[in-house]
C-alpha cells in the first residue's frame, strides 16, 4: 500500500539521491585533489577548486534536508540509527567539518604554497573519510546489524562492542564504504572531464574516470557476493524482487554506457550515464530494504510520525521545492556557462 | 564526568560555537548588500571594494557556520535520541522549513560570492538581498524550535504517551514571537557592533582611510538601532518568561522567596545552599514592576518549587546579569552615536567614541552566549519544559566523554584558524 509514510520515504530517498549526485561528487573532487599528478598537477587542483567553490555549500544542504526528513518523518528510525551508529556518524561529521573548513581556508586564508598544501591535504582527507563512513552507515543498516543491535541494547549483558561497534565494523559495511568512496570519485572524475576548460585537462580526468570505473566494478562484484552472507534479506530482494531484473539491467546499461561514452570522449553522455548508474544502485538498495527503515524489525510504517506531521512535511517539501528548483537551476546556469 | 554531563557539555559547545557564525550569517549579508547598494547609487568604487572585502570574510564565516550547523542536526540524535523521538514530529516541521531557507541562502550566497563578473549589477544585488532575507528566515525557524522547548504547545499527552500532535500550534507557541525578535535583533546588534569595532580600531591608527570610514558608518547603521531596540525586546521577552516559565525567571533573578513587590537584583551571588542571593544591589519593587508592570505583583520564588525542578541558579543568574550589562553598554554607546550624529559631529572624529566602539567589538557575541546560557541552562532539568527531562533524553551509549573531547579539540582548532584567517583578511590593506 502506498500511503503518506511511503511518500515521505521516497522523497527522503530523492534527497539522498540528489546528495549523492552533487555533494557526493564534491567529495570525489577531494579525492582527485589528493590524486593530482603529472605536469598539470596544479591545473588539476585549480580546476577542482574552481568547479566546487560556488556550489559545494548548496550541494551539502541536501544531506541536511535528508536528515531533517528522517527525524521528522521517521523519528523512531532516526533515534535507533543515531544510537547504534553514533561512532561512524560522529566520524562522518568530523570529516564534513574538516573538508568544508579546509577548503574555505585554502581559498581565502593561505598566502604561502606550504599553507595551501597543508589545507589541501586536510581537505582531501575529509573528502575521503566522509563517504567512507557514510557508506559504512548504509552497509550496516542494510545488513540488519543496526536493527539487531538496537534490540540487544535492552539486554544489560550486551557489551559496548556488540552494540556500538560490531554493527558497522565488518567486511560488508567496510566494502560498502569503499564502494561509496569509489562511486563518488568516479562521478567527480566524469564531471571534471565534462567541464574541463581545456582538452588536456579533460583527458587527465577521463583517465581517472576510467580507472575509477574499474574499481567501482570490482567493489560492486565484491559487495554483491558479500551481501549473500552479510545482508541476506537485501541480497535476496535484489535477486528476486519485482524490481530486480529491470533495475539490474538498467544500472548495468548505465554503467556500460558511461564507460563507452568516456572512451569516445562523449562527456555529456558519460555524465548522464554515471548519474543514472549511481542512482540505480541507491534505489536498488532502498527497494531491497523496503518495507524496513531499520531492518530487520523497524518498518517505515512503524517508525512513521503521526499523519498530521507527514502531511505538513509533504506540503512543506512541495513549497520548498517550488523555491528551490528554480534557484538551483539559476545557480547552475550562472556557473555552468563558464569554462574559464 | 557523567555521560549526561558530557553530552550537555558537547551540545552546549556545539551550539555556543555555531550561534556566533549563525549571527554573522544573518547580519553580514545585510552589510554587504548595503555597501553594494551605495556603490550602485553613488558609483563610489570604495563601496564596491568594501562589499567585496566583507563578502570575503562572510564566505569564510558562512562555511564554518554551515559545517557546524550540520554537526548540530546530527548531534540532536547522536546525543539526545529520546528527545528527537518525542519531539521530531513537531520540531521537524520548522526544521524542514529552515532547511529550505538555508538552502536558498547557500545557493544565492554562491551566486553572490562567485558571480560578481557573471551577472548584472542588479541581479547580483538581488542575490545578496535573497541571502539576507533567507538568513533571517532560517533564524526564525530555528528559534521556533527552541521556543517550543521552552513553552511546548501542540502536543496532547495521556500520561507519558503522545496522543496527538499539531506542529503548527507547536511553531506558534507563546515564546516564539518574542524569542525570534530577540534573536534577530541580537544578530544585527552583535555583528554590527563587531564589524564597527574592527573598523573603529583601524581608524584609531589610520584616521583617513576612506574604506574604513564608510565601513564604520554602515556597520553602525545596522548595529546601533538594533542595540537601542534590544533592551525593549529583552523586557518583552522577560515578561513572557515571567508568565510561562516562572522557575526560569526566579533563577535568572536569583529570587528564592515568593513575595509581592519583589525587588530587582543587580549583580549578586545566589547560593542554592542558603536559598538567598548575597551582595546584590536591590531596587525595591523593581522586578514586580518590570515583569508584570505592577509594583505590587507577586513574583514566585524558587522555594515554591521542588528542589529537583530548580535549574543551576548561579550560572543562570550570572549569565543573565552579564547579558543585561553588555546589552546596556551597547545601547548606551548606540545612544552616544545617535547624539553625536544629531549634533553633526562625525563619529570618526571622536577618538573617545571610537575607542568605546572598538572596546565593544566582542560585547554582542558575549551577550549572545550569555543569553543562550540563560534560556538553555535556565530550562533545566527539562529538555522540553515540563514534559521530557534532559537526563531521560540522553543516548544510552556510554563513554560520551570521548566524543565530547574530540569535538572540543576540533572546535578549539577551528576557532583558532578562523581568528588567524579573519585577521589576514582584515589586515590586507589598512
XYZ file of C-alpha atoms in Angstrom:
770
model
C 0.000 0.000 0.000
C 1.289 3.448 -0.833
C 0.402 5.960 1.861
C 1.955 9.039 3.412
C 4.838 7.176 5.086
C 5.876 5.652 1.760
C 5.631 9.013 0.007
C 7.850 10.631 2.633
C 10.300 7.725 2.377
C 10.504 8.177 -1.390
C 11.046 11.933 -1.027
C 13.778 11.251 1.509
C 15.454 8.992 -0.979
C 15.176 11.665 -3.648
C 17.083 13.996 -1.313
C 19.716 11.316 -0.637
C 19.994 10.685 -4.366
C 20.460 14.402 -5.037
C 23.107 14.488 -2.309
C 24.961 11.543 -3.834
C 24.982 13.135 -7.306
C 26.028 16.608 -6.110
C 27.581 16.546 -2.642
C 28.936 13.051 -3.271
C 30.744 14.208 -6.363
C 32.195 17.130 -4.382
C 33.797 14.600 -2.024
C 35.104 12.795 -5.085
C 36.703 16.087 -6.089
C 38.671 15.993 -2.844
C 39.917 12.504 -3.717
C 41.292 13.784 -7.025
C 42.857 16.778 -5.292
C 44.950 14.250 -3.383
C 45.436 12.234 -6.574
C 46.609 15.203 -8.636
C 49.744 14.241 -10.551
C 51.798 14.804 -13.672
C 52.754 18.065 -15.315
C 49.236 19.509 -14.917
C 49.092 18.783 -11.198
C 48.341 22.359 -10.163
C 45.964 22.887 -13.076
C 44.006 19.818 -11.962
C 43.738 21.175 -8.434
C 42.715 24.588 -9.695
C 40.035 23.042 -11.895
C 38.644 21.049 -8.944
C 38.611 24.107 -6.670
C 37.061 26.280 -9.373
C 34.289 23.728 -10.009
C 33.491 23.222 -6.330
C 33.703 26.751 -4.947
C 30.309 28.223 -5.910
C 28.205 25.077 -5.429
C 29.559 22.873 -2.665
C 27.681 24.549 0.161
C 24.362 24.358 -1.670
C 25.084 20.721 -2.592
C 25.845 19.947 1.019
C 22.409 21.112 2.167
C 20.838 18.010 0.565
C 22.303 15.982 3.424
C 20.732 18.287 5.991
C 17.393 18.112 4.174
C 17.618 14.315 4.181
C 18.410 14.120 7.894
C 15.639 16.553 8.786
C 13.156 14.472 6.771
C 14.378 11.374 8.589
C 13.869 12.771 12.066
C 10.611 14.486 11.178
C 9.021 11.641 9.240
C 10.574 8.650 10.973
C 11.675 9.740 14.450
C 11.926 6.159 15.734
C 14.197 5.241 12.829
C 16.388 8.290 13.381
C 16.801 7.637 17.081
C 17.677 3.958 16.532
C 20.263 4.799 13.877
C 21.702 7.662 15.932
C 22.126 5.458 18.998
C 23.741 2.421 17.377
C 25.769 4.238 14.726
C 26.955 7.087 16.967
C 30.641 6.453 16.275
C 30.633 6.283 12.435
C 28.192 9.209 12.240
C 30.420 11.303 14.505
C 33.425 10.341 12.367
C 31.480 11.394 9.275
C 30.700 14.754 10.895
C 34.359 15.337 11.667
C 35.072 14.619 8.007
C 32.405 17.119 6.969
C 33.805 19.827 9.250
C 37.396 19.282 8.127
C 36.559 19.073 4.439
C 34.445 22.243 4.371
C 36.617 24.400 6.565
C 39.904 23.278 4.998
C 38.511 24.030 1.539
C 37.498 27.547 2.506
C 40.696 28.222 4.472
C 42.755 27.123 1.486
C 40.901 29.517 -0.812
C 40.824 32.522 1.488
C 43.319 32.199 4.262
C 46.552 30.851 2.892
C 49.155 33.030 1.308
C 52.056 30.579 1.064
C 52.243 27.468 -1.090
C 53.076 25.411 2.001
C 49.929 26.529 3.821
C 47.837 25.854 0.733
C 49.279 22.360 0.528
C 48.570 21.597 4.187
C 44.945 22.708 3.876
C 44.749 20.731 0.644
C 45.758 17.554 2.474
C 43.132 18.109 5.192
C 40.524 18.907 2.517
C 41.374 15.640 0.748
C 41.426 13.616 3.976
C 37.986 14.965 4.944
C 36.723 14.174 1.456
C 37.806 10.546 1.864
C 36.693 9.969 5.450
C 33.158 11.282 4.938
C 31.975 8.998 2.085
C 33.762 6.065 3.670
C 31.766 6.397 6.871
C 28.574 7.318 5.018
C 28.917 4.067 3.070
C 29.632 2.124 6.247
C 26.470 3.538 7.808
C 24.443 2.416 4.787
C 26.126 -1.003 4.779
C 25.480 -1.503 8.490
C 21.857 -0.505 8.018
C 21.309 -2.794 5.015
C 22.901 -5.744 6.785
C 20.288 -5.661 9.532
C 23.014 -5.344 12.159
C 21.763 -1.949 13.363
C 18.283 -3.290 13.986
C 19.638 -6.354 15.780
C 21.989 -4.271 17.919
C 19.182 -1.950 18.972
C 17.168 -4.953 20.154
C 20.219 -6.210 22.026
C 20.649 -2.798 23.626
C 17.846 -3.656 26.049
C 19.876 -6.639 27.221
C 22.217 -5.481 30.004
C 24.694 -8.301 29.322
C 25.407 -6.960 25.814
C 28.871 -5.424 25.584
C 29.759 -1.990 24.228
C 31.439 -3.578 21.217
C 28.434 -5.761 20.414
C 26.031 -2.835 20.368
C 28.083 0.172 19.211
C 30.997 -1.190 17.190
C 30.282 -4.602 15.673
C 27.317 -3.450 13.526
C 29.480 -1.203 11.360
C 32.907 -2.807 11.644
C 32.824 -5.815 9.374
C 33.691 -6.893 5.874
C 30.333 -5.863 4.421
C 29.991 -2.305 5.765
C 33.653 -1.619 5.024
C 33.296 -2.775 1.424
C 30.149 -0.641 1.062
C 32.135 2.301 2.481
C 34.855 1.780 -0.114
C 32.173 1.328 -2.768
C 30.597 4.695 -1.886
C 34.030 6.340 -1.997
C 34.808 4.806 -5.401
C 31.404 5.805 -6.808
C 31.840 9.415 -5.686
C 35.371 9.526 -7.098
C 34.065 8.105 -10.371
C 31.243 10.678 -10.545
C 33.648 13.510 -9.783
C 36.125 12.447 -12.453
C 33.349 12.269 -15.061
C 32.010 15.727 -14.099
C 35.516 17.208 -14.073
C 36.228 15.773 -17.529
C 32.909 17.205 -18.716
C 33.508 20.774 -17.596
C 37.293 20.879 -18.052
C 38.382 24.175 -19.628
C 40.938 22.509 -21.904
C 41.300 19.178 -23.695
C 44.464 18.067 -21.894
C 42.790 18.505 -18.512
C 39.692 16.665 -19.723
C 41.995 13.854 -20.774
C 43.528 13.681 -17.262
C 40.125 13.273 -15.673
C 38.930 10.896 -18.394
C 41.746 8.512 -17.482
C 40.898 8.877 -13.818
C 37.224 8.209 -14.508
C 38.042 5.015 -16.378
C 40.321 3.830 -13.587
C 37.638 4.628 -11.008
C 35.071 2.755 -13.096
C 37.266 -0.341 -12.877
C 37.485 -0.008 -9.086
C 33.717 0.539 -8.903
C 33.196 -2.657 -10.887
C 35.446 -4.727 -8.617
C 33.789 -3.363 -5.455
C 30.293 -3.837 -6.912
C 31.041 -7.519 -7.529
C 32.654 -7.859 -4.099
C 29.736 -6.284 -2.260
C 27.233 -8.296 -4.290
C 28.804 -11.602 -3.206
C 29.355 -10.445 0.372
C 25.711 -9.431 0.640
C 24.517 -13.054 0.464
C 26.280 -13.832 3.698
C 26.066 -10.449 5.443
C 22.838 -8.869 4.227
C 20.797 -11.878 3.106
C 17.410 -10.123 3.073
C 18.628 -7.301 0.882
C 20.563 -9.731 -1.319
C 17.554 -11.927 -1.874
C 15.311 -8.965 -2.702
C 17.966 -7.705 -5.134
C 17.757 -11.097 -6.864
C 14.056 -11.871 -6.702
C 12.173 -8.632 -6.061
C 9.744 -7.346 -8.703
C 12.129 -4.541 -9.469
C 15.241 -6.726 -9.512
C 15.596 -7.567 -13.201
C 14.694 -4.155 -14.708
C 16.783 -2.255 -12.157
C 19.824 -4.515 -12.508
C 19.639 -4.271 -16.290
C 19.099 -0.503 -16.175
C 22.037 0.063 -13.824
C 24.230 -2.263 -15.892
C 23.343 -0.485 -19.130
C 24.083 2.878 -17.496
C 27.472 1.624 -16.287
C 28.464 0.280 -19.704
C 27.192 3.441 -21.425
C 29.262 5.598 -19.082
C 32.439 3.666 -19.928
C 31.796 3.630 -23.670
C 30.974 7.333 -23.652
C 34.183 8.061 -21.731
C 36.180 6.055 -24.242
C 34.676 8.104 -27.074
C 35.045 11.362 -25.133
C 31.304 11.957 -25.188
C 31.397 13.594 -21.760
C 27.799 14.808 -21.702
C 26.540 11.264 -22.246
C 29.050 9.901 -19.739
C 27.867 12.355 -17.100
C 24.208 11.405 -17.525
C 25.000 7.682 -17.576
C 27.244 7.858 -14.494
C 24.485 9.703 -12.636
C 21.952 7.081 -13.679
C 24.284 4.320 -12.552
C 24.769 5.782 -9.071
C 21.034 6.458 -8.760
C 20.230 2.878 -9.839
C 22.474 1.471 -7.120
C 20.878 3.713 -4.482
C 17.299 2.872 -5.446
C 18.182 -0.802 -5.686
C 19.341 -0.743 -2.069
C 16.257 1.166 -0.946
C 13.789 -1.086 -2.769
C 15.550 -4.184 -1.487
C 15.291 -2.902 2.063
C 11.594 -1.987 1.724
C 9.381 -2.027 3.825
C 12.025 -1.549 6.527
C 13.748 1.636 7.521
C 15.921 -0.206 10.046
C 15.826 -3.905 9.110
C 15.047 -6.464 10.323
C 12.400 -5.130 12.719
C 11.519 -1.493 12.215
C 9.301 -0.812 9.211
C 8.636 2.519 7.532
C 5.084 2.354 8.865
C 6.096 1.539 12.426
C 8.718 4.289 12.522
C 6.495 6.928 10.932
C 5.466 10.135 12.669
C 1.741 10.913 13.115
C -0.210 11.547 9.889
C -0.565 15.277 10.618
C 3.222 15.669 10.687
C 3.673 13.697 7.473
C 1.015 15.799 5.719
C 2.662 19.034 6.758
C 6.071 17.668 5.820
C 4.895 16.844 2.292
C 3.260 20.275 1.952
C 6.401 21.943 3.282
C 8.596 19.962 0.895
C 6.385 20.901 -2.051
C 6.547 24.578 -1.099
C 10.289 24.296 -0.533
C 10.810 22.604 -3.890
C 8.893 25.402 -5.619
C 11.528 27.849 -4.347
C 14.462 25.508 -4.527
C 14.271 24.081 -8.034
C 14.292 27.417 -9.902
C 17.022 28.672 -7.537
C 19.218 25.643 -8.181
C 18.690 25.944 -11.930
C 19.719 29.577 -11.711
C 22.862 28.684 -9.740
C 23.870 26.053 -12.249
C 23.102 28.350 -15.178
C 25.236 31.156 -13.782
C 28.248 28.912 -13.248
C 27.861 26.185 -15.879
C 28.456 28.509 -18.808
C 31.878 29.494 -17.571
C 34.754 27.312 -18.752
C 37.263 29.974 -17.721
C 32.373 13.144 34.380
C 28.961 11.559 33.881
C 27.693 10.747 30.385
C 24.848 13.188 30.863
C 27.248 15.992 31.721
C 29.496 15.135 28.778
C 26.505 15.179 26.403
C 25.343 18.521 27.783
C 28.846 19.954 27.510
C 29.195 18.790 23.909
C 25.792 20.191 22.972
C 26.489 23.492 24.722
C 29.852 23.770 22.987
C 28.376 22.961 19.567
C 25.538 25.455 19.954
C 27.755 28.094 21.514
C 30.187 27.738 18.630
C 27.544 27.715 15.919
C 25.489 30.632 17.232
C 28.290 33.127 16.589
C 28.608 32.051 12.956
C 24.840 31.892 12.587
C 24.524 35.518 13.762
C 27.214 36.594 11.342
C 25.459 34.673 8.569
C 22.252 36.564 9.336
C 23.698 40.058 9.536
C 26.768 40.178 7.277
C 24.691 39.807 4.087
C 22.752 42.929 5.105
C 26.032 44.842 5.383
C 27.289 43.556 2.030
C 24.038 44.477 0.334
C 24.071 47.925 1.927
C 27.616 48.615 0.732
C 26.851 47.347 -2.761
C 23.704 49.474 -2.890
C 25.737 52.559 -2.007
C 28.143 51.641 -4.804
C 25.326 51.249 -7.351
C 23.764 54.552 -6.218
C 26.888 56.694 -5.912
C 29.375 54.980 -8.205
C 31.929 55.381 -5.409
C 34.292 52.466 -6.010
C 35.334 52.311 -2.348
C 31.887 50.875 -1.580
C 32.434 48.125 -4.133
C 35.802 47.276 -2.541
C 34.125 47.243 0.840
C 31.313 44.940 -0.314
C 33.880 42.555 -1.780
C 36.028 42.592 1.331
C 33.046 41.901 3.558
C 31.944 39.172 1.162
C 35.313 37.510 1.539
C 35.013 37.397 5.318
C 31.431 36.225 5.030
C 32.468 33.352 2.748
C 34.811 32.007 5.412
C 32.448 32.519 8.346
C 29.423 31.170 6.474
C 31.291 27.970 5.557
C 32.233 27.387 9.189
C 28.622 28.100 10.176
C 27.342 25.642 7.571
C 29.527 22.762 8.716
C 28.959 23.423 12.420
C 25.205 23.559 11.712
C 25.414 20.163 10.026
C 27.088 18.789 13.130
C 24.171 20.081 15.206
C 21.496 18.499 13.027
C 23.100 15.100 13.636
C 24.029 15.745 17.263
C 20.371 16.210 18.138
C 20.065 12.473 17.546
C 23.551 11.327 18.480
C 23.266 12.867 21.940
C 19.501 13.144 22.523
C 17.781 10.328 20.599
C 14.884 10.076 23.040
C 14.214 13.803 22.770
C 14.180 13.569 18.974
C 11.903 10.563 19.013
C 9.485 12.533 21.150
C 9.853 15.946 19.540
C 10.758 15.107 15.932
C 7.148 15.093 14.684
C 6.676 18.677 15.930
C 10.022 20.418 15.665
C 10.768 18.629 12.406
C 8.353 20.908 10.561
C 10.107 24.199 11.429
C 13.447 22.424 10.902
C 12.320 21.380 7.395
C 11.353 24.945 6.582
C 14.682 26.076 7.975
C 16.351 23.530 5.703
C 14.836 25.179 2.658
C 15.586 28.698 3.881
C 19.185 27.648 4.461
C 19.295 26.010 1.038
C 18.150 29.257 -0.568
C 20.742 31.156 1.445
C 23.545 28.807 0.361
C 22.518 28.928 -3.300
C 22.348 32.702 -3.527
C 25.461 33.155 -1.423
C 27.252 31.057 -4.052
C 25.815 33.329 -6.740
C 26.789 36.432 -4.761
C 30.333 35.402 -3.855
C 31.362 33.983 -7.209
C 29.058 35.838 -9.578
C 30.457 39.389 -9.440
C 31.517 39.308 -13.078
C 28.961 36.838 -14.369
C 25.620 38.594 -13.845
C 24.320 42.162 -13.964
C 24.834 44.517 -11.035
C 21.151 44.484 -10.261
C 20.869 40.685 -10.378
C 23.930 40.458 -8.163
C 22.490 42.867 -5.642
C 19.155 40.993 -5.619
C 21.054 37.747 -4.946
C 22.522 39.447 -1.866
C 19.086 40.583 -0.717
C 17.812 36.991 -1.031
C 20.752 35.787 1.082
C 19.930 38.338 3.787
C 16.208 37.520 3.758
C 16.654 33.744 3.818
C 19.249 34.062 6.575
C 16.717 35.904 8.728
C 14.037 33.323 7.858
C 16.349 30.439 8.884
C 16.916 32.087 12.216
C 13.183 32.480 12.848
C 12.516 28.795 12.069
C 15.327 27.567 14.303
C 14.253 29.822 17.161
C 10.719 28.406 16.831
C 12.191 25.052 17.848
C 13.914 26.495 20.880
C 10.798 28.466 21.823
C 8.818 25.218 21.676
C 11.284 23.540 24.027
C 10.667 26.408 26.463
C 6.887 26.524 26.125
C 5.700 23.383 24.338
C 2.277 23.528 22.709
C 0.566 21.417 20.078
C 1.106 18.136 21.866
C -1.596 16.150 23.648
C -0.357 13.703 26.255
C -2.006 10.871 28.101
C 0.454 10.190 30.882
C 3.738 9.523 29.131
C 2.097 8.724 25.789
C 1.780 11.228 22.979
C -1.832 11.161 21.813
C -1.840 13.835 19.109
C 0.488 16.426 17.642
C -0.230 19.736 15.985
C 3.073 21.040 14.598
C 1.572 24.382 13.544
C 0.424 25.061 17.105
C 3.901 23.983 18.204
C 5.531 26.510 15.895
C 3.422 29.378 17.220
C 3.899 28.712 20.916
C 3.828 31.519 23.494
C 7.599 32.151 23.302
C 8.002 32.178 19.520
C 7.392 35.839 18.693
C 9.496 37.416 21.424
C 12.333 34.903 21.151
C 12.534 35.271 17.362
C 12.606 39.070 17.593
C 15.180 38.971 20.381
C 17.442 36.609 18.417
C 17.234 38.579 15.165
C 17.974 41.881 16.874
C 20.829 40.180 18.725
C 22.317 39.037 15.420
C 22.199 42.533 13.905
C 23.441 44.234 17.077
C 26.265 41.751 17.744
C 27.500 41.619 14.158
C 27.018 45.346 13.535
C 28.985 46.216 16.668
C 31.691 43.631 15.972
C 32.224 44.963 12.446
C 32.050 48.581 13.623
C 34.538 47.764 16.383
C 37.066 46.228 13.995
C 36.904 49.204 11.636
C 36.965 51.684 14.552
C 40.162 50.064 15.834
C 41.763 50.503 12.413
C 40.540 54.117 12.200
C 42.237 54.884 15.503
C 45.514 54.082 13.741
C 44.660 55.293 10.222
C 42.025 58.021 10.624
C 41.911 58.969 6.936
C 41.086 55.580 5.418
C 38.061 56.097 3.165
C 37.200 52.421 3.176
C 37.176 52.100 6.943
C 35.237 55.350 7.406
C 32.477 54.088 5.136
C 32.623 50.636 6.732
C 32.202 52.114 10.202
C 29.185 54.170 9.150
C 27.397 51.236 7.506
C 28.124 48.878 10.401
C 26.734 51.429 12.851
C 23.615 51.861 10.698
C 22.905 48.156 11.334
C 24.274 47.823 14.856
C 23.068 50.994 16.589
C 19.285 50.749 16.002
C 19.433 47.068 16.934
C 21.371 47.760 20.125
C 18.931 50.502 21.152
C 15.891 48.297 20.476
C 17.293 45.232 22.232
C 16.528 46.337 25.833
C 12.872 46.799 24.822
C 12.811 43.344 23.227
C 14.537 41.986 26.321
C 11.828 43.414 28.544
C 9.117 41.836 26.394
C 10.957 38.501 26.438
C 11.358 38.583 30.205
C 7.627 39.140 30.604
C 6.941 36.029 28.511
C 9.349 34.119 30.741
C 7.637 35.514 33.845
C 4.254 34.356 32.579
C 5.205 30.912 31.207
C 8.458 29.891 32.887
C 8.305 31.270 36.441
C 11.078 28.939 37.631
C 13.435 30.270 34.964
C 12.527 33.837 35.904
C 13.207 33.123 39.571
C 16.584 31.591 38.706
C 17.697 34.373 36.388
C 16.728 36.956 39.013
C 18.257 34.922 41.854
C 14.863 35.149 43.541
C 14.337 32.481 46.194
C 11.285 33.688 48.091
C 7.824 34.381 46.738
C 6.696 37.911 47.512
C 4.570 40.815 46.400
C 6.560 43.858 45.306
C 9.667 41.790 44.572
C 12.927 43.735 44.204
C 15.099 43.769 41.102
C 18.568 42.427 41.874
C 21.570 43.830 40.089
C 24.642 41.664 40.405
C 24.944 39.409 43.416
C 25.854 35.806 44.002
C 22.998 33.308 44.506
C 23.635 30.452 46.913
C 21.360 27.449 46.457
C 22.507 26.027 49.785
C 21.404 29.137 51.694
C 18.471 29.899 49.381
C 19.458 33.537 49.109
C 21.299 35.904 46.815
C 24.029 37.903 48.527
C 25.806 41.112 47.544
C 23.130 42.223 45.081
C 22.039 45.816 44.610
C 18.290 45.615 45.204
C 15.879 48.040 43.602
C 12.639 47.849 45.646
C 9.630 46.524 43.713
C 11.720 46.639 40.538
C 11.136 43.058 39.479
C 7.371 43.148 40.027
C 7.240 46.331 38.024
C 9.344 45.034 35.151
C 7.948 41.528 34.920
C 4.259 42.284 35.437
C 4.081 46.105 35.061
C 2.633 46.300 38.571
C 4.868 47.280 41.543
C 2.846 45.024 43.856
C 2.618 41.950 41.633
C 3.518 38.642 43.205
C 6.671 37.027 41.831
C 7.202 33.343 42.521
C 10.482 32.453 44.208
C 12.382 29.207 43.796
C 11.303 27.998 47.254
C 7.811 27.471 45.844
C 9.155 24.666 43.676
C 10.624 21.282 44.478
C 14.415 21.297 44.585
C 14.702 18.864 41.679
C 12.899 21.385 39.455
C 15.484 24.118 40.021
C 17.916 24.951 37.285
C 21.506 25.648 38.385
C 20.770 29.071 39.862
C 24.183 30.768 40.000
C 25.168 30.252 36.324
C 21.737 31.370 35.117
C 21.677 34.486 37.329
C 25.221 35.492 36.460
C 24.759 34.855 32.739
C 21.631 36.995 32.846
C 23.444 39.837 34.619
C 26.245 39.637 32.070
C 23.835 39.734 29.144
C 21.953 42.723 30.555
C 25.169 44.577 31.405
C 26.676 44.132 27.940
C 23.374 44.887 26.221
C 23.043 48.078 28.250
C 26.581 49.116 27.392
C 25.892 48.608 23.697
C 22.632 50.541 23.900
C 24.423 53.431 25.653
C 27.159 53.525 23.023
C 24.354 53.452 20.450
C 22.713 56.473 22.074
C 26.088 58.233 22.127
C 26.454 57.619 18.372
C 22.945 58.969 17.762
C 23.573 62.099 19.854
C 26.893 62.745 18.106
C 25.234 62.362 14.715
C 22.369 64.709 15.629
C 24.934 67.281 16.715
C 26.657 66.779 13.366
C 29.849 65.535 14.965
C 31.194 62.640 12.863
C 31.748 59.518 14.943
C 35.213 59.035 13.487
C 36.350 62.424 14.792
C 35.809 61.490 18.429
C 38.666 59.262 19.495
C 36.871 58.520 22.744
C 33.787 57.261 20.932
C 35.953 55.263 18.507
C 37.675 53.683 21.483
C 34.354 52.806 23.076
C 33.152 51.215 19.831
C 36.407 49.294 19.461
C 36.147 48.101 23.059
C 32.610 46.840 22.420
C 33.711 44.613 19.499
C 33.031 41.301 21.310
C 30.199 42.559 23.550
C 27.344 41.376 21.337
C 28.713 37.884 20.911
C 29.466 37.516 24.619
C 25.954 38.767 25.400
C 24.546 36.224 22.942
C 26.416 33.376 24.626
C 25.183 34.598 27.999
C 21.605 34.892 26.752
C 21.775 31.432 25.272
C 23.025 30.142 28.628
C 20.062 31.798 30.343
C 17.484 30.182 28.090
C 19.119 26.727 27.962
C 20.524 26.271 31.472
C 17.503 28.130 32.853
C 15.196 25.448 31.407
C 16.971 22.582 33.189
C 16.216 19.932 34.355
C 13.967 19.816 31.315
C 14.842 19.476 27.653
C 11.173 20.004 26.778
C 9.827 22.146 29.572
C 7.585 20.122 31.872
C 7.471 17.121 29.513
C 10.878 15.499 28.982
C 13.788 15.635 31.384
C 17.246 16.128 29.891
C 18.504 13.154 31.883
C 15.911 10.889 30.242
C 16.693 12.135 26.729
C 20.398 11.297 26.592
C 21.717 8.460 24.439
C 22.336 5.146 26.248
C 25.808 4.928 24.685
C 28.451 5.078 27.414
C 31.791 6.874 27.137
C 30.363 10.186 25.933
C 33.378 11.974 27.357
C 35.361 10.811 24.313
C 33.232 12.393 21.568
C 32.960 15.480 23.779
C 36.755 15.729 23.997
C 37.208 15.171 20.257
C 34.649 17.813 19.282
C 36.053 20.253 21.845
C 39.532 19.953 20.358
C 38.111 20.203 16.843
C 36.234 23.409 17.643
C 39.149 24.968 19.512
C 41.363 24.323 16.488
C 38.732 25.650 14.125
C 38.204 28.795 16.212
C 41.948 29.466 16.262
C 42.212 29.135 12.493
C 39.161 31.339 11.929
C 40.778 34.087 14.019
C 44.019 33.863 12.046
C 42.233 33.855 8.674
C 39.968 36.773 9.614
C 42.972 38.750 10.814
C 44.651 38.236 7.479
C 41.519 39.318 5.582
C 41.022 42.418 7.757
C 44.707 43.290 7.578
C 45.055 43.022 3.799
C 45.072 46.784 3.353
C 44.629 49.376 6.018
